[in-house]
CSV table of C-alpha atoms and ligand atoms in Angstrom, one decimal:
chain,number,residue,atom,x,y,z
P,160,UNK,CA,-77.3,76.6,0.1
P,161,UNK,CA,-74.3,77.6,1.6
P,162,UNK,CA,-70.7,75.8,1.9
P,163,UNK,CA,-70.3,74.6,5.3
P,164,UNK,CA,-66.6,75.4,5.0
P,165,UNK,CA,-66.3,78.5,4.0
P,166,UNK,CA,-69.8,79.8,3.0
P,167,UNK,CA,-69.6,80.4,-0.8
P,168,UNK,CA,-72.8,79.3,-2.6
P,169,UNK,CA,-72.7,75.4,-2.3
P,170,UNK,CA,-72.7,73.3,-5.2
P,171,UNK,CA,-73.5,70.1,-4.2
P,172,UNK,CA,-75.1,68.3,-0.8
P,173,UNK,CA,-73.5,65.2,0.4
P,174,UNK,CA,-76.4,64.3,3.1
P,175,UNK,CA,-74.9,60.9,4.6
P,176,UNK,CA,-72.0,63.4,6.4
P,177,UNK,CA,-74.5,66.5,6.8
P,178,UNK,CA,-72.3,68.9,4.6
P,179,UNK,CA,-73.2,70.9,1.5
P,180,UNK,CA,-69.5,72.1,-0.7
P,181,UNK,CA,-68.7,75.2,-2.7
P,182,UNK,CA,-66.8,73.9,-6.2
P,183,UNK,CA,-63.6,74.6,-4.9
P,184,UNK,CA,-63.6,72.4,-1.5
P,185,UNK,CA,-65.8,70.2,-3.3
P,186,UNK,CA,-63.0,69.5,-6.0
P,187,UNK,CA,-60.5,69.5,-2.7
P,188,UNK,CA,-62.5,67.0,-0.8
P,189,UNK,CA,-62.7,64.5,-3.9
P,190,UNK,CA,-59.0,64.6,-4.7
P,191,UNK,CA,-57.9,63.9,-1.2
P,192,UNK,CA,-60.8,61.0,0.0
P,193,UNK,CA,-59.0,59.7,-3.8
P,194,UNK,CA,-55.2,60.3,-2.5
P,195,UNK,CA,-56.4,58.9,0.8
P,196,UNK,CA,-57.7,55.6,-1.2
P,197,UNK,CA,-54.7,55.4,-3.3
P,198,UNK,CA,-52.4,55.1,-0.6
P,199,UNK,CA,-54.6,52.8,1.3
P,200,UNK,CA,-54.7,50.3,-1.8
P,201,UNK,CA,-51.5,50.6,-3.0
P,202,UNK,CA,-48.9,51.7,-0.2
P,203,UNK,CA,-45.3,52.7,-0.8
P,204,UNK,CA,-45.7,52.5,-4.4
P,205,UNK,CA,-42.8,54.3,-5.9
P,206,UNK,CA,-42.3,52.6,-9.0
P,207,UNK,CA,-43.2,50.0,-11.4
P,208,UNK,CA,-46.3,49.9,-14.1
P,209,UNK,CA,-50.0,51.3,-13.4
P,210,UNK,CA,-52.6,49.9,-15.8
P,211,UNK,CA,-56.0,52.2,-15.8
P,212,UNK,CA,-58.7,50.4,-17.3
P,213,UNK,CA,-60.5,53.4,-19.7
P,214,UNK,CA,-64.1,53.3,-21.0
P,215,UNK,CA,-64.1,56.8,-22.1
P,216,UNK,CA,-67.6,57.1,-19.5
P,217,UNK,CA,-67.2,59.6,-16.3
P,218,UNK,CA,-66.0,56.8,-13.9
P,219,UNK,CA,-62.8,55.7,-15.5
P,220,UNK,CA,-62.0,59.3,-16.5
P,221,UNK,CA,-62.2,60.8,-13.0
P,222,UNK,CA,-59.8,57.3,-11.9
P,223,UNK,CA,-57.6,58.4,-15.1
P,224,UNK,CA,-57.1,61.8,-14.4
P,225,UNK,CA,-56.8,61.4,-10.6
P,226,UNK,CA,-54.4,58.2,-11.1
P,227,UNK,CA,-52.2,60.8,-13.0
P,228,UNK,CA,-52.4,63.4,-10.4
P,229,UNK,CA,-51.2,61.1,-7.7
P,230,UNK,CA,-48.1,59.8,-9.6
P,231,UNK,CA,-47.2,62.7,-11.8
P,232,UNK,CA,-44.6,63.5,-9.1
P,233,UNK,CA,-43.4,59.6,-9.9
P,234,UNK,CA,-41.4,59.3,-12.8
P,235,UNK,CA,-40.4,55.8,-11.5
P,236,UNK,CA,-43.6,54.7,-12.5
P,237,UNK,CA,-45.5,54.5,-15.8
P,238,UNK,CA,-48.8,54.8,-16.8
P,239,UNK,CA,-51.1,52.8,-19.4
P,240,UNK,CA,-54.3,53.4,-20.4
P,241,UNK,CA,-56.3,50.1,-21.7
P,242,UNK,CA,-59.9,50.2,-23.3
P,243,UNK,CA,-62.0,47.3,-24.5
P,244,UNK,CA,-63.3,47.2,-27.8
P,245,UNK,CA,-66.5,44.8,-26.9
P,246,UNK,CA,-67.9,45.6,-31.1
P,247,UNK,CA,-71.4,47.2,-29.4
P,248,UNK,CA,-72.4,49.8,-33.1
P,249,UNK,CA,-73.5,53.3,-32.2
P,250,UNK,CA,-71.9,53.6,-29.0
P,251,UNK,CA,-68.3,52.3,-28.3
P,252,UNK,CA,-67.1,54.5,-31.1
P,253,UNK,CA,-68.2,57.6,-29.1
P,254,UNK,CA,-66.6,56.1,-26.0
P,255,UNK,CA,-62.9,55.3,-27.3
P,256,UNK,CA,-63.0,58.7,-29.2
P,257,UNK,CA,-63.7,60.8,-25.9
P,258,UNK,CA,-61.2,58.4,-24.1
P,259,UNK,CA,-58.4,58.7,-26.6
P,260,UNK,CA,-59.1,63.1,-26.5
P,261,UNK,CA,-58.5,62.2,-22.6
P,262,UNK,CA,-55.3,60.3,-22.7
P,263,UNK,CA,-53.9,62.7,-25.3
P,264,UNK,CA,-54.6,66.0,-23.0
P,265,UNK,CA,-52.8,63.7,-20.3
P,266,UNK,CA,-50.1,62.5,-22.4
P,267,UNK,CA,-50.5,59.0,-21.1
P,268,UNK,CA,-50.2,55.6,-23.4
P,269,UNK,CA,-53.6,54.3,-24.4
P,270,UNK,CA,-54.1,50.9,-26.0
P,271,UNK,CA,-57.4,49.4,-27.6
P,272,UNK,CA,-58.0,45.7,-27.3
P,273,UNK,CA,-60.7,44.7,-29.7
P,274,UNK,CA,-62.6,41.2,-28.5
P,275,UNK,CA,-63.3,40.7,-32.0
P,276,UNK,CA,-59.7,39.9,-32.8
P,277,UNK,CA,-58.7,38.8,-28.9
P,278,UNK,CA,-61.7,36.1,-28.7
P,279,UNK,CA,-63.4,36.2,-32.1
P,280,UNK,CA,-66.6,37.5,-31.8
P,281,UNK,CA,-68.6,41.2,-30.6
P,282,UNK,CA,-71.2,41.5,-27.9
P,283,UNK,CA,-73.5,43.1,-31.0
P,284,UNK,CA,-73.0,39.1,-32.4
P,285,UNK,CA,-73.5,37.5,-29.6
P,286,UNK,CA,-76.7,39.9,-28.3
P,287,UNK,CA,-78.3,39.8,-31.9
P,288,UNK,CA,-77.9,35.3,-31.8
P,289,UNK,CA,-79.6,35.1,-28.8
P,290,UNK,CA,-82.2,37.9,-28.5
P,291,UNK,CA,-83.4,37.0,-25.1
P,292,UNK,CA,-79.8,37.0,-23.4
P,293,UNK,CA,-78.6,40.0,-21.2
P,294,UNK,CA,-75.3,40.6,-22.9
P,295,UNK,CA,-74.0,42.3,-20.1
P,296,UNK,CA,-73.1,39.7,-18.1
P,297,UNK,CA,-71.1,38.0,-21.2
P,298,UNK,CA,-69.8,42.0,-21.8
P,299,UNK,CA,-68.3,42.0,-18.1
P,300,UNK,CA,-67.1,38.5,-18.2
P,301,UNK,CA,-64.8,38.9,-21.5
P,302,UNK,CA,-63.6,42.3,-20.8
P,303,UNK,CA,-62.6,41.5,-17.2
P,304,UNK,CA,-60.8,39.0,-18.8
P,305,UNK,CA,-59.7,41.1,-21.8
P,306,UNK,CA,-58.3,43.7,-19.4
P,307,UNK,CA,-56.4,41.2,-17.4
P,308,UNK,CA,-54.6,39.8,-20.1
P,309,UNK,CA,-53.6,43.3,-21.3
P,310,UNK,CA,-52.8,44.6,-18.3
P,311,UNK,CA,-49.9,42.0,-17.8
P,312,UNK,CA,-49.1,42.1,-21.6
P,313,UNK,CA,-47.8,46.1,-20.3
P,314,UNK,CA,-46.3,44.2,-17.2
P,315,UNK,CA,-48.6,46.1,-14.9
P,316,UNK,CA,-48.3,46.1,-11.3
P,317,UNK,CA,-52.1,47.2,-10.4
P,318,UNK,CA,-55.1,47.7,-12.6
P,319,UNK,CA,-57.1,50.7,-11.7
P,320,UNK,CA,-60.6,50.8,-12.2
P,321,UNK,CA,-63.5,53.6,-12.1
P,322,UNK,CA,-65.8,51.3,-9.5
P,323,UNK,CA,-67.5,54.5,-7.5
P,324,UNK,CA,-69.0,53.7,-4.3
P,325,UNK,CA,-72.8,53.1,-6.2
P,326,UNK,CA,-70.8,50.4,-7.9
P,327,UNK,CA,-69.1,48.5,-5.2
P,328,UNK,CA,-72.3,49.0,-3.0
P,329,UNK,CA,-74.5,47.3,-6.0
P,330,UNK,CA,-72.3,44.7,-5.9
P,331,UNK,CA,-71.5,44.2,-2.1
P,332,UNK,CA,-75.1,43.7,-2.1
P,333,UNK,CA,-75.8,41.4,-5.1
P,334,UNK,CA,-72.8,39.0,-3.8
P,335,UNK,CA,-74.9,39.0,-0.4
P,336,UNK,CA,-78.0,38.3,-2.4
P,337,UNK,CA,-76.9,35.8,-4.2
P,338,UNK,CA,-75.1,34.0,-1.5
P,339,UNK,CA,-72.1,33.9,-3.3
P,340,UNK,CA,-69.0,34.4,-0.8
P,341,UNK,CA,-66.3,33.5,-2.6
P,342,UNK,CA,-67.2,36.7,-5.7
P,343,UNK,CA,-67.3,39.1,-2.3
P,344,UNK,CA,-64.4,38.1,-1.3
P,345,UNK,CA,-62.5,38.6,-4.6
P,346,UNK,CA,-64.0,41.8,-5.3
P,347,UNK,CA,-62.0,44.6,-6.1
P,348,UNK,CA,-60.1,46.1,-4.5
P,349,UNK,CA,-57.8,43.2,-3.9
P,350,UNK,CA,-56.5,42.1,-0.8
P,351,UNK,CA,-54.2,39.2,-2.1
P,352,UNK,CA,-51.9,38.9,-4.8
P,353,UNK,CA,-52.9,35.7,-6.9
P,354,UNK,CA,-51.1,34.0,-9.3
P,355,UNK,CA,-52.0,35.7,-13.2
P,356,UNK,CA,-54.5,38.1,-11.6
P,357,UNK,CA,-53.2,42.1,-11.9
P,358,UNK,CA,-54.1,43.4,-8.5
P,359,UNK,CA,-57.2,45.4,-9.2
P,360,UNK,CA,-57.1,49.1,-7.8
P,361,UNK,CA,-60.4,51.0,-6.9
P,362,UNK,CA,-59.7,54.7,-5.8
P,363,UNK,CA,-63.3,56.1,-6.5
P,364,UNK,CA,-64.7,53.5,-3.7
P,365,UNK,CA,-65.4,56.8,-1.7
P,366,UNK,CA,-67.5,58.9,-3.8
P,367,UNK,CA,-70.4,58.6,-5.1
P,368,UNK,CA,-71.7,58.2,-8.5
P,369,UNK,CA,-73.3,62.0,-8.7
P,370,UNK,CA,-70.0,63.3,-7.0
P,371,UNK,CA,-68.0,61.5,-9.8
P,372,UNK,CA,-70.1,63.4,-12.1
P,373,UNK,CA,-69.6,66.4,-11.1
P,374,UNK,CA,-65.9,66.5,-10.4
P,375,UNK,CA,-65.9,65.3,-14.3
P,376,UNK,CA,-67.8,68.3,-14.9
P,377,UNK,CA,-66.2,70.8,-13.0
P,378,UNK,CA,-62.6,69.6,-14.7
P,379,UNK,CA,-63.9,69.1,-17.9
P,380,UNK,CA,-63.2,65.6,-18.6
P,381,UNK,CA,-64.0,64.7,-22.2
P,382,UNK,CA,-66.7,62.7,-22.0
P,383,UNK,CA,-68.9,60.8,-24.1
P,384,UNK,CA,-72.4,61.0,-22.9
P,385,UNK,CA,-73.9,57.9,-25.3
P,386,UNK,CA,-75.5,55.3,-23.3
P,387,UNK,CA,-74.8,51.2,-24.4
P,388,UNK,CA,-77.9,49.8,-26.3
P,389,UNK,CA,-78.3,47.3,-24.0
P,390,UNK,CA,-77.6,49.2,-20.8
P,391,UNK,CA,-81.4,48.5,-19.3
P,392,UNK,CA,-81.2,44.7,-19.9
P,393,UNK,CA,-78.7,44.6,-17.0
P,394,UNK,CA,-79.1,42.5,-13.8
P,395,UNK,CA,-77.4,45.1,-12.1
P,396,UNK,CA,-80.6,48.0,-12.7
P,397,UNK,CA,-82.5,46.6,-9.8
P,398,UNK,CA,-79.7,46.7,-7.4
P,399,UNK,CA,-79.0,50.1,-8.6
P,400,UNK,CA,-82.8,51.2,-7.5
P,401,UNK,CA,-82.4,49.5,-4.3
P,402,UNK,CA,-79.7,50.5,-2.9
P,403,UNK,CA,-80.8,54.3,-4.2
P,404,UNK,CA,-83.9,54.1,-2.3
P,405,UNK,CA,-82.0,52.4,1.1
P,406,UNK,CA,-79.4,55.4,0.5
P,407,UNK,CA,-83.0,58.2,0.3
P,408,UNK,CA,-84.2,56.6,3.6
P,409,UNK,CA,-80.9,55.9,6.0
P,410,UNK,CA,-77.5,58.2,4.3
P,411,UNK,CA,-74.8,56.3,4.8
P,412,UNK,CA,-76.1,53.2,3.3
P,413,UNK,CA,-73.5,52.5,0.7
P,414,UNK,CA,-70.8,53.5,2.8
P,415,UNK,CA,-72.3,51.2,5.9
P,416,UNK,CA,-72.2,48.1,2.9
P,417,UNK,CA,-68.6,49.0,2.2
P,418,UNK,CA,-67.4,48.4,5.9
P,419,UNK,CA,-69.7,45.4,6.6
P,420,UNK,CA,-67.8,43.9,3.3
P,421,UNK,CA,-64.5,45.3,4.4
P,422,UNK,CA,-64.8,43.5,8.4
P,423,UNK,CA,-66.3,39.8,6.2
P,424,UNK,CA,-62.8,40.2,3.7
P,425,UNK,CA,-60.9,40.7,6.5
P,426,UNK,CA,-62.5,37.9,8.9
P,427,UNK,CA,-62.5,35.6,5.9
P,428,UNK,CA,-58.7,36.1,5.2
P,429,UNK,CA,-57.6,36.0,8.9
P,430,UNK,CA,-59.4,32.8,9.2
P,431,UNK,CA,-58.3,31.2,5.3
P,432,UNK,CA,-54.7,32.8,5.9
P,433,UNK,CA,-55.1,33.3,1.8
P,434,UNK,CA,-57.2,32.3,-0.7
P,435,UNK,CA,-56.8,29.5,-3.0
P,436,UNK,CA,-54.8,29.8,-6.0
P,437,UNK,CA,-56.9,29.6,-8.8
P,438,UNK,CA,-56.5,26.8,-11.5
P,439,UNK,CA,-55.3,27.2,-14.8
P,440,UNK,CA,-58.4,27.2,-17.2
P,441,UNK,CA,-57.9,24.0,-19.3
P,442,UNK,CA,-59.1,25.7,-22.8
P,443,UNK,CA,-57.4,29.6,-22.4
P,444,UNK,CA,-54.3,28.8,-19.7
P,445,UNK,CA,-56.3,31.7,-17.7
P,446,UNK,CA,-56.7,31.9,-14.2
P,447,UNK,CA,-59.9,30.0,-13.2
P,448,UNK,CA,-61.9,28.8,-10.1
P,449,UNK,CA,-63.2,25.6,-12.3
P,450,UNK,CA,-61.6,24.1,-14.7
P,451,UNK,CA,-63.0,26.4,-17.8
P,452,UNK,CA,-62.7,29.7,-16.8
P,453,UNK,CA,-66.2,31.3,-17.1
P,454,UNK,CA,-65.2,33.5,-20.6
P,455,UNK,CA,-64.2,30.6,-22.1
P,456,UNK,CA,-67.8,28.9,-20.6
P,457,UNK,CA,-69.6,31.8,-22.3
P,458,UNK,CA,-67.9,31.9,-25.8
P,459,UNK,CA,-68.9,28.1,-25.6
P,460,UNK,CA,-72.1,29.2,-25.3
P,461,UNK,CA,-72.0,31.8,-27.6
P,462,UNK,CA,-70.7,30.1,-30.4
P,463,UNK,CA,-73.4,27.6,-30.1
P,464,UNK,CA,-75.9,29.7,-30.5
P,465,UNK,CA,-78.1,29.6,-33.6
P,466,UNK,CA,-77.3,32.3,-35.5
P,467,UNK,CA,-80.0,34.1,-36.3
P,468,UNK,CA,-80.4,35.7,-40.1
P,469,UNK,CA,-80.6,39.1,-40.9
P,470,UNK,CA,-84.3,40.3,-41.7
P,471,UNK,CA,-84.3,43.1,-44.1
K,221,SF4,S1,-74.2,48.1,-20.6
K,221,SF4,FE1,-73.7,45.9,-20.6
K,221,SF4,S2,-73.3,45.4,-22.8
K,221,SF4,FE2,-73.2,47.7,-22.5
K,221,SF4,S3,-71.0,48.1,-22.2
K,221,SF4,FE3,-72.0,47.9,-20.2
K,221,SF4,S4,-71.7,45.8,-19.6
K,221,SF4,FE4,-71.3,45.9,-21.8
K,222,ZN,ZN1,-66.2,76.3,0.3
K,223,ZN,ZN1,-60.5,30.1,-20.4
């Protein structure tokens, strides 16, 4: 295989646009489809605070790195790098090691919120209680919420996140699935500025999970490669097939779910002029759509559960 730019040997295919890239055009083609994003998302930005959530995995390294690339021109604006401390043994260790080796090479802020002392409790508690739960969905819940409340503790303008297009694809089609309009329309990347809510910031939205991996690669991201114990109890797994095997049969699939979300946002907002401010969760002050916000509904649940005692 052969660049189609400039005919060095190619090092990756990218079949929904009929191209195959050397490394260098390749690198080139992610960092401006990401500058191209950025702008989009977050016009004029000149200065203020820019909040990057950081796992330590590929996808929020690449958004780290390429967040700093964009603004390291800016000194008007400031950079934080937040991770989430969910308490998951044997793996989030790894994670906040390889991020903390990132934001040091970078020489941007990191700080570590732990749920154990935000909200009292770990998802290793809370999976190991209830054995037949999927702790993801409490996992994304409390550290959406976690990351929220820490990115306006920095007094951040925008949250970035590492959402690649496999991501927002999965998603685009599970709100669809699931009927559930008002999730798609709040999906990141935001359209609407809503009381409490950091603007949330998706610059990967373009490329593609293996693409992310491979820019990572190429620049040398430290990484941790570990994968989370309960990574193949999530929901998310069978969306993840599908939309792979839609994407092997028609390229272009992810991208076509993008636009089809993008034209129902901006249909929905035309016609709603704005969305409804959310309510005030009763129990956390938190922004809600009900009157508990749904981290506070799951640590209800979760400290109900019966614990269950360890077996030697
Ligand atoms: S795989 Fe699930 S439990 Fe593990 S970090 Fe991700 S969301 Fe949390
Ligand atoms: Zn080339
Ligand atoms: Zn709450």
């Amino acid at each position: 295989m052969r660049c189609s730019t400039c005919d060095a040997p190619a090092v990756i295919d990218q079949p929904y646009r009929g191209a195959h890239l050397c490394a260098s055009h390749f690198r080139e083609s992610v960092e401006e489809r990401v500058r191209r994003e950025m702008h989009r998302q977050l016009p004029r930005f000149g200065h203020g605070t820019v909040a990057v959530a950081l796992s330590g995995g590929k996808d929020s390294g690449v958004a780290l790195t390429l967040a700093h690339r964009y603004f390291r021109r800016r000194p008007t604006v400031r950079m934080v790098a937040l991770s989430v401390d969910e308490g998951i043994d044997g793996y989030r260790a790894g994670t906040l090691k390889a991020a903390r080796a990132l934001t040091d090479s970078l020489g941007v802020e990191h700080r570590v919120v732990s749920a154990e002392e935000a909200i009292g409790t770990t998802i290793d508690r809370t999976a190991s209680n209830l054995p037949g739960t999927v702790p993801c969905s409490f996992c994304g819940v409390w550290r959406r919420q976690l990351l929220n409340r820490a990115a306006r503790d920095v007094g951040a303008d925008a949250l970035v996140l590492g959402f690649n297009l496999d991501d927002l694809a999965q998603t685009v089609l599970m709100n669809l699935v699931r009927g559930d309009l008002d999730r798609l329309v709040r999906m990141a990347p935001h359209r609407v500025r809503q009381p409490g809510l950091v603007p949330r910031v998706a610059p990967l939205a373009l490329i593609p999970e293996r693409e992310v991996f491979l820019y990572a690669q190429l620049k040398r991201i430290p990484l941790d490669h570990g994968e989370c114990p309960y990574a193949g109890r999530a929901a998310r797994n069978l969306f993840r097939e599908v939309v792979w095997q839609l994407e092997e049969a028609q390229p272009g699939t992810r991208q076509s779910l993008l636009k089809t979300h993008e034209r129902l946002v901006t249909r929905f907002l035309a016609q709603e002029a704005s969305l409804a401010a959310p309510e005030r969760c009763r129990a956390c002050g938190e922004p809600a759509a009900t009157e508990l916000c749904r981290a506070c509904e799951y640590l209800e649940i979760a400290r109900t559960l019966p614990s269950i005692p360890e077996t030697s």
